[in-house]
XYZ file of C-alpha atoms in Angstrom:
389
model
C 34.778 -46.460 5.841
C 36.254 -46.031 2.488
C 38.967 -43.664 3.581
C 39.965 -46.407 5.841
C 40.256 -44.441 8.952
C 38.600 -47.318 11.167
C 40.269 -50.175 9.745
C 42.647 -50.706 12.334
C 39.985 -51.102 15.677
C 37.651 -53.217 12.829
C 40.607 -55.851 12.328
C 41.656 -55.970 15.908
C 37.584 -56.545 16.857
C 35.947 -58.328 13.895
C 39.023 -59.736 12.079
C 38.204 -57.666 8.899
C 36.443 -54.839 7.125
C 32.279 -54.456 7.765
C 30.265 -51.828 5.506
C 28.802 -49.223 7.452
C 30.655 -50.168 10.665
C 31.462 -46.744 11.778
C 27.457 -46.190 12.344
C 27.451 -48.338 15.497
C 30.430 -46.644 17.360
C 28.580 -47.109 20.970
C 28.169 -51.221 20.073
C 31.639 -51.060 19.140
C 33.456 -49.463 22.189
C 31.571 -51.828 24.540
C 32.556 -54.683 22.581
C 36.014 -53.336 22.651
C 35.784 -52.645 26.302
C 35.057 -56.918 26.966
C 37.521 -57.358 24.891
C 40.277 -55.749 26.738
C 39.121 -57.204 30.267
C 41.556 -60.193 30.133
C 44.399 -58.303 29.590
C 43.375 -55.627 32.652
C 43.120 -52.980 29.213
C 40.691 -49.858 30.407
C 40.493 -47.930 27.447
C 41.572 -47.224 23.638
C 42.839 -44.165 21.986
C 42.472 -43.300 18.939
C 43.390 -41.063 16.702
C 41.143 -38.028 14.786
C 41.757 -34.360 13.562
C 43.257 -34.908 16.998
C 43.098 -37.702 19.147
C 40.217 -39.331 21.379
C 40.005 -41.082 24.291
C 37.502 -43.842 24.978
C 37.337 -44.956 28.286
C 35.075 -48.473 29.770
C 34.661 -47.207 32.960
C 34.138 -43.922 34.247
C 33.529 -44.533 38.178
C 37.232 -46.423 37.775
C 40.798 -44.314 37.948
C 39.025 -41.196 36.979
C 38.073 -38.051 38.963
C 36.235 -35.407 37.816
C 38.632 -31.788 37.521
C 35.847 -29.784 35.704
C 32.268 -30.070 35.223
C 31.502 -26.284 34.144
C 28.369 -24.655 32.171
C 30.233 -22.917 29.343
C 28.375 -20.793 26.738
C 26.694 -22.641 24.252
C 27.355 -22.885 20.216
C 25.512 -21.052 17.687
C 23.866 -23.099 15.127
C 25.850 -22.813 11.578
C 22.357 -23.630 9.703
C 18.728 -24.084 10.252
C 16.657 -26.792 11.270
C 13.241 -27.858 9.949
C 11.749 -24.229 11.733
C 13.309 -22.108 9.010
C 16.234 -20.079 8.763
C 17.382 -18.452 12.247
C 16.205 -14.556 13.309
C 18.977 -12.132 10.901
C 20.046 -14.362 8.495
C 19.278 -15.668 5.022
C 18.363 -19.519 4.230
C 21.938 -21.273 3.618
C 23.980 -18.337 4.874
C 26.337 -18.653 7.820
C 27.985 -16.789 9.952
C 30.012 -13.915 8.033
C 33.850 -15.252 6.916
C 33.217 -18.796 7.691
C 32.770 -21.159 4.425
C 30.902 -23.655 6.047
C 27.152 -24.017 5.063
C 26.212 -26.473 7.547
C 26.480 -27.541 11.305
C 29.647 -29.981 12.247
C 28.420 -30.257 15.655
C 24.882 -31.062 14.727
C 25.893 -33.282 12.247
C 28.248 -34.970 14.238
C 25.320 -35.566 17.290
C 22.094 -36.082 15.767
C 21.533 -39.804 15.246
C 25.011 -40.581 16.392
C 25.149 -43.802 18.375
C 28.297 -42.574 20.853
C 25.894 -40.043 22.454
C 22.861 -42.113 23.506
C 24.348 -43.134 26.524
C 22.696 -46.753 28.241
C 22.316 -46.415 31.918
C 24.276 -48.946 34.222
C 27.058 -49.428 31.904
C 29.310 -47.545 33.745
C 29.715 -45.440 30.880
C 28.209 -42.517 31.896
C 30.789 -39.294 32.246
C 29.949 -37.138 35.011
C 27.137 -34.322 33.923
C 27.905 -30.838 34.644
C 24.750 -28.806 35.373
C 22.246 -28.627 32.161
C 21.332 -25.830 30.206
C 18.304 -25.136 28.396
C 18.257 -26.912 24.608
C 17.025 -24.917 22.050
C 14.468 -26.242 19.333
C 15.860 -27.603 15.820
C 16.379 -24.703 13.834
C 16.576 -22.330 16.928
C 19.709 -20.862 17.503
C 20.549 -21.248 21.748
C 19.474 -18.418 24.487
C 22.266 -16.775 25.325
C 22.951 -16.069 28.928
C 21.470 -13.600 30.422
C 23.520 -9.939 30.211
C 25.131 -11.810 27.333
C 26.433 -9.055 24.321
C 27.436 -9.737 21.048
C 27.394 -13.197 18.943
C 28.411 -16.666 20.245
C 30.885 -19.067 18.811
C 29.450 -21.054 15.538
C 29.604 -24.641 15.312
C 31.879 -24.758 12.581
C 34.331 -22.239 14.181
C 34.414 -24.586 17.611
C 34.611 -27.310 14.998
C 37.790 -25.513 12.993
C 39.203 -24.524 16.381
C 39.290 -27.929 17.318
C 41.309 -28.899 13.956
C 43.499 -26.427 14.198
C 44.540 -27.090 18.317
C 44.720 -30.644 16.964
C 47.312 -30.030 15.011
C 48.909 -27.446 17.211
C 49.210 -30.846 19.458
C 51.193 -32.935 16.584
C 54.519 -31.862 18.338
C 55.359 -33.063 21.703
C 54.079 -30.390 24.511
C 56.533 -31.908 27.622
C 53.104 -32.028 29.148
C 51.863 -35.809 30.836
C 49.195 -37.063 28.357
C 49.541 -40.547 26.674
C 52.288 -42.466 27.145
C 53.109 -44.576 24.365
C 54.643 -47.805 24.926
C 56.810 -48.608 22.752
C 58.098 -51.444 23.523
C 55.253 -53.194 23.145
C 53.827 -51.208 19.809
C 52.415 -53.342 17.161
C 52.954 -51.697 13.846
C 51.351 -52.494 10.746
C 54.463 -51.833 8.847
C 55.888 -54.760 10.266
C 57.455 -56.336 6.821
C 56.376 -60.007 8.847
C 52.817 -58.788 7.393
C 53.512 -59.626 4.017
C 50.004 -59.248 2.666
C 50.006 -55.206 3.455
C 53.921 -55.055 2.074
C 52.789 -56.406 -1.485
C 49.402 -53.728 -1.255
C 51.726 -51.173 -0.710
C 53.955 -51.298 -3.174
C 53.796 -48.967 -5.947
C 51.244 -47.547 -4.312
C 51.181 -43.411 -3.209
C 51.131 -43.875 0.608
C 48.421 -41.553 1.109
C 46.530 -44.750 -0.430
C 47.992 -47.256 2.052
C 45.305 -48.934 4.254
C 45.549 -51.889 7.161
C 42.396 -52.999 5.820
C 44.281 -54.685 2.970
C 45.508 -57.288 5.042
C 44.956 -60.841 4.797
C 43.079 -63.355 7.192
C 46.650 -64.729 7.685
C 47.913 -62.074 8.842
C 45.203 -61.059 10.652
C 45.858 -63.842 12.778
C 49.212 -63.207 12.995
C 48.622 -59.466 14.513
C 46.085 -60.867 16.639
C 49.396 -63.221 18.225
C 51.888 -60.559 18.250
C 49.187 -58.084 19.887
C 48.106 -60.887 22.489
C 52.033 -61.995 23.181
C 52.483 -58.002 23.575
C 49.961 -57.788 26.487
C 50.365 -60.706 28.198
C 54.433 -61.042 28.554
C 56.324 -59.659 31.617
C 59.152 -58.330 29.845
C 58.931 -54.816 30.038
C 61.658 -53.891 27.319
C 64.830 -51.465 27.834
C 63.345 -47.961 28.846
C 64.864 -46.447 25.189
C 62.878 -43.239 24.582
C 61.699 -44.029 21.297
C 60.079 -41.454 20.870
C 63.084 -38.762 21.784
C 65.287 -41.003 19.498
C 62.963 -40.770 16.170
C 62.745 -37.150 17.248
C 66.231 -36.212 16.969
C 66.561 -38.435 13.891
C 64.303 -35.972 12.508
C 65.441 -33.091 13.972
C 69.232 -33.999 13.158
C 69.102 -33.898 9.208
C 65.415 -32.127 8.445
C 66.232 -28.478 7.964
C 69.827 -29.404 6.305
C 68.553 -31.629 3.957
C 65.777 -28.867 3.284
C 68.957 -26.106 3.189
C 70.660 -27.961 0.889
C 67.814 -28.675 -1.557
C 67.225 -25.489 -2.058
C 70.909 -24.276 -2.421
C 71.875 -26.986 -5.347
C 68.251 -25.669 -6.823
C 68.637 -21.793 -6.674
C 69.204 -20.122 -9.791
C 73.018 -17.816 -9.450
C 75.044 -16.423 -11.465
C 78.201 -17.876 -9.602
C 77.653 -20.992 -10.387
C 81.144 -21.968 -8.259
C 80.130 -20.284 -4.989
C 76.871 -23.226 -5.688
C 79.244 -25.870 -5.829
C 81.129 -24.831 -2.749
C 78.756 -24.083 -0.364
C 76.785 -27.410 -1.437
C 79.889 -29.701 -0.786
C 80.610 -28.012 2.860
C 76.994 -28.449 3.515
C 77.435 -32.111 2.599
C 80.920 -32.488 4.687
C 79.365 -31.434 7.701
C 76.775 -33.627 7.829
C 79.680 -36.803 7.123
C 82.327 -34.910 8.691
C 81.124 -36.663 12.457
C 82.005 -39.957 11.320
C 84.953 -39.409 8.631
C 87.830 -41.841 9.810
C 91.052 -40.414 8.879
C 93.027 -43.683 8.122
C 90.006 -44.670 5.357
C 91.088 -41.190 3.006
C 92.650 -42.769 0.427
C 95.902 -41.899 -1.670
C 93.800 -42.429 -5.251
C 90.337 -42.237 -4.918
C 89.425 -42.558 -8.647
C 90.409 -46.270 -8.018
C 89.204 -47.185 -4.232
C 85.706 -47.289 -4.506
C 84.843 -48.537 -1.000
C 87.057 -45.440 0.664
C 84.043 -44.111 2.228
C 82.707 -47.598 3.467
C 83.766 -46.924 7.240
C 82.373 -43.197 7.060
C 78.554 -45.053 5.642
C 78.453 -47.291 8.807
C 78.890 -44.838 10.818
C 76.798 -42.382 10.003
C 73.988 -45.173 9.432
C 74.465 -46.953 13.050
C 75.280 -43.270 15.280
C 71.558 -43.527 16.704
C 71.467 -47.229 17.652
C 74.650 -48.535 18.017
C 75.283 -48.085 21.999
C 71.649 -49.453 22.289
C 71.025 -52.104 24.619
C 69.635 -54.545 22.213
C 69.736 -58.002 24.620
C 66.975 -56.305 26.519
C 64.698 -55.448 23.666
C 61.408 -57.152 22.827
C 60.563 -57.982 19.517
C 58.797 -54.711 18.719
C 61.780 -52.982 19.943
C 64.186 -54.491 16.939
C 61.451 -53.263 15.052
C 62.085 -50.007 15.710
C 65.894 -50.036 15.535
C 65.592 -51.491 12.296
C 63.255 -48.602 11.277
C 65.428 -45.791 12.483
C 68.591 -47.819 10.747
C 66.771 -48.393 7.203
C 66.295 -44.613 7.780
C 69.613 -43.454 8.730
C 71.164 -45.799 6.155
C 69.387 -44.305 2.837
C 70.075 -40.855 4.591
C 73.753 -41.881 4.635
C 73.859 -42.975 1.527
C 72.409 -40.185 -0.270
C 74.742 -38.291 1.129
C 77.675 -40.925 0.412
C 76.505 -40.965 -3.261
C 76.597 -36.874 -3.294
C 80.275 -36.602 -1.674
C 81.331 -38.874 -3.826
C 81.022 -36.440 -6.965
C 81.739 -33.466 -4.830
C 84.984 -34.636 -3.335
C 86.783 -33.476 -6.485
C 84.379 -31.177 -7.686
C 86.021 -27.912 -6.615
C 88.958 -28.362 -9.092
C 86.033 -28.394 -12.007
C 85.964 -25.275 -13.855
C 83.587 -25.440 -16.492
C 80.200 -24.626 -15.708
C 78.256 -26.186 -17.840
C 79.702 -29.829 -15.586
C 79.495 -27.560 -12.688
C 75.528 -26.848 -13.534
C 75.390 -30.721 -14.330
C 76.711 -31.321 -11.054
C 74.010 -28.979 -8.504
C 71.248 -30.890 -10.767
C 72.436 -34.242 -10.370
C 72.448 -33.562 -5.773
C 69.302 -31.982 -6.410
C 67.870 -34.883 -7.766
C 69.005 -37.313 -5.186
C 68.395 -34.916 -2.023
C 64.720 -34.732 -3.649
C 64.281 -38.308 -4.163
C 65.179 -38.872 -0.424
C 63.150 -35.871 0.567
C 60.190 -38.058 -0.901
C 61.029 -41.288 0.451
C 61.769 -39.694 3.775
C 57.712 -38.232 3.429
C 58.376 -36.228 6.682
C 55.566 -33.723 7.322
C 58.910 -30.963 8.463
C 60.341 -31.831 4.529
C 56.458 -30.702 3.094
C 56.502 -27.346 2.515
C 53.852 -25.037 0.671
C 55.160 -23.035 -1.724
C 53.738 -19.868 -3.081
């Protein structure tokens, strides 16, 4: 697919990128699903508008908690009968954009719903209901009032839970393992480092990597599932999270304090540099002030490693596995250029009460604005992307 959305199960499976691949999704799974045998792997998950689940064998670790009738959908558009009873060719339901059927689209012709018998793929059938014909909207049931769900609204509701589901619920769903993640941001995979650069990472696709490293991955992901090394139990995931949640809304506070337009231009320059103190102040060392500053330039040296090595430094890195230093170097090279833009801010603002003039104190909110909005973009955290009206 061009928007490169399957690339990563097409490299682990075929090595590299097929035209048209996507169309086979039932040969693929199955393929997948022999695959993972010799390394006792039941099923993939993958991610969509939300994620999905793809399991090789349903009579296997699963039981059955629901198998209910529930109402059916309303078609969003006709089928080769003509336009459904009350509505105009082309016209959908009323407030609702869409001029065609997601769901239909999604199932007619698709190869994940013609299910082969004996495959053990087969999920359990609740009871049937009664299929309408193409271009017939479905029977409701009977006492039913009032319209049913569209397609496209199930469709958009779907979306929309999706990304309801982006945070962490506290509920038990997938587990990630961490420790034995394979990312292709691994800078090992030098082939996808070179097709990123200078690229705008909504661009950035695994399918750019080389045969080489294709092979590589393959090694990495085949050492991952076959060693007995189980890592250090370090919630990644809680870690990144309170990376995130840490220096998000102050760095998005701050932006738009050294950006607002006042006419007390020294109240700005204030606020800005307390902002920026406490966010240093946890890992100031006293002894590293200096008595000139203007000519020690590595004062704030101590207060920079600190700041950059609070998440990971107590980590216990002799039990890690290779993905694992991975990961601390991630969360370091992200703490660090945090740090630093803050270092490089401080730096100017240390003195910058004692300026008076406000054309240098103007200069000054600028200049922080410009380097909390360059990190803001190399940070590219979904929290930092607001809409603005």
């Amino acid at each position: 697919m061009q928007s490169g959305t399957i690339d990563t199960q097409e490299i682990l499976w075929h090595g590299e990128l097929r035209e048209g691949g996507w169309r086979d999704e039932r040969r693929e799974i199955v393929e997948l699903c022999s695959w993972g045998e010799k390394y006792n792997v039941h099923g993939f998950v993958r991610m969509e508008f939300d994620f999905e689940i793809m399991l090789c064998d349903f009579t296997q670790r699963v039981n059955l908690v629901s198998g209910l009738a529930l109402l059916p959908t309303h078609r969003d558009m006709p089928g080769p009968g003509g336009p459904s009873p009350g509505r105009k060719p082309g016209k959908g339901p009323p407030g609702l954009p869409m001029d065609s059927d997601p769901l239909g689209l999604f199932a007619k012709g698709h190869s994940r719903f013609e299910i082969s018998p004996g495959d053990h793929l087969e999920p359990p059938q609740p009871p049937k209901m009664p299929l309408p014909f193409p271009g017939e909207d479905p029977v409701p049931p009977k006492g039913w009032k009032g319209s049913l769900l569209s397609g496209s609204t199930v469709v958009f509701g779907a979306i929309q839970a999706g990304n309801w589901h982006n945070a962490p619920s506290g509920l038990n769903g997938v587990v990630l393992d961490h420790a034995g993640a394979i990312s292709f941001f691994d800078p090992k995979y030098t082939s996808l480092v070179k097709a990123r650069r200078g690229v705008d990472r909504m661009k950035w696709r695994a399918g750019n990597i080389t045969k080489s490293d294709v092979e590589l991955f393959r090694a990495d992901l085949n050492s991952a599932l076959t060693r007995k090394e189980k890592g250090s139990d370090v919630r990644w995931s809680g870690l990144v999270r309170s990376v995130v949640e840490r220096h998000a809304d102050r760095l998005e506070f701050l932006f738009e304090w050294v950006g607002a337009e006042r006419k007390n231009v020294t109240e700005g320059i204030v606020y800005a540099r307390r902002s920026v103190l406490e966010m240093l102040a946890p890992y100031f060392v006293i002894d590293s002030v200096p008595s000139n500053y203007k000519t020690n330039l590595t004062w704030l040296n101590p207060t920079m490693h600190y700041c950059s090595t609070a998440f990971t430094s107590h980590l216990p890195v002799d039990d890690f596995t290779p993905q694992e230093h991975l990961l601390k170097g991630a969360v370091e090279v992200v703490t660090t250029e945090i740090c630093r833009t803050l270092g490089v801010i401080w730096l100017d603002a240390f003195d910058a009460e004692e300026v008076e003039n406000e054309t240098e104190q103007r200069d000054k909110l600028a200049k922080w604005k410009g380097e909390i909005g360059r990190l803001k973009d190399w940070l590219g955290w979904a929290v930092l992307i607001l809409i603005k009206n």
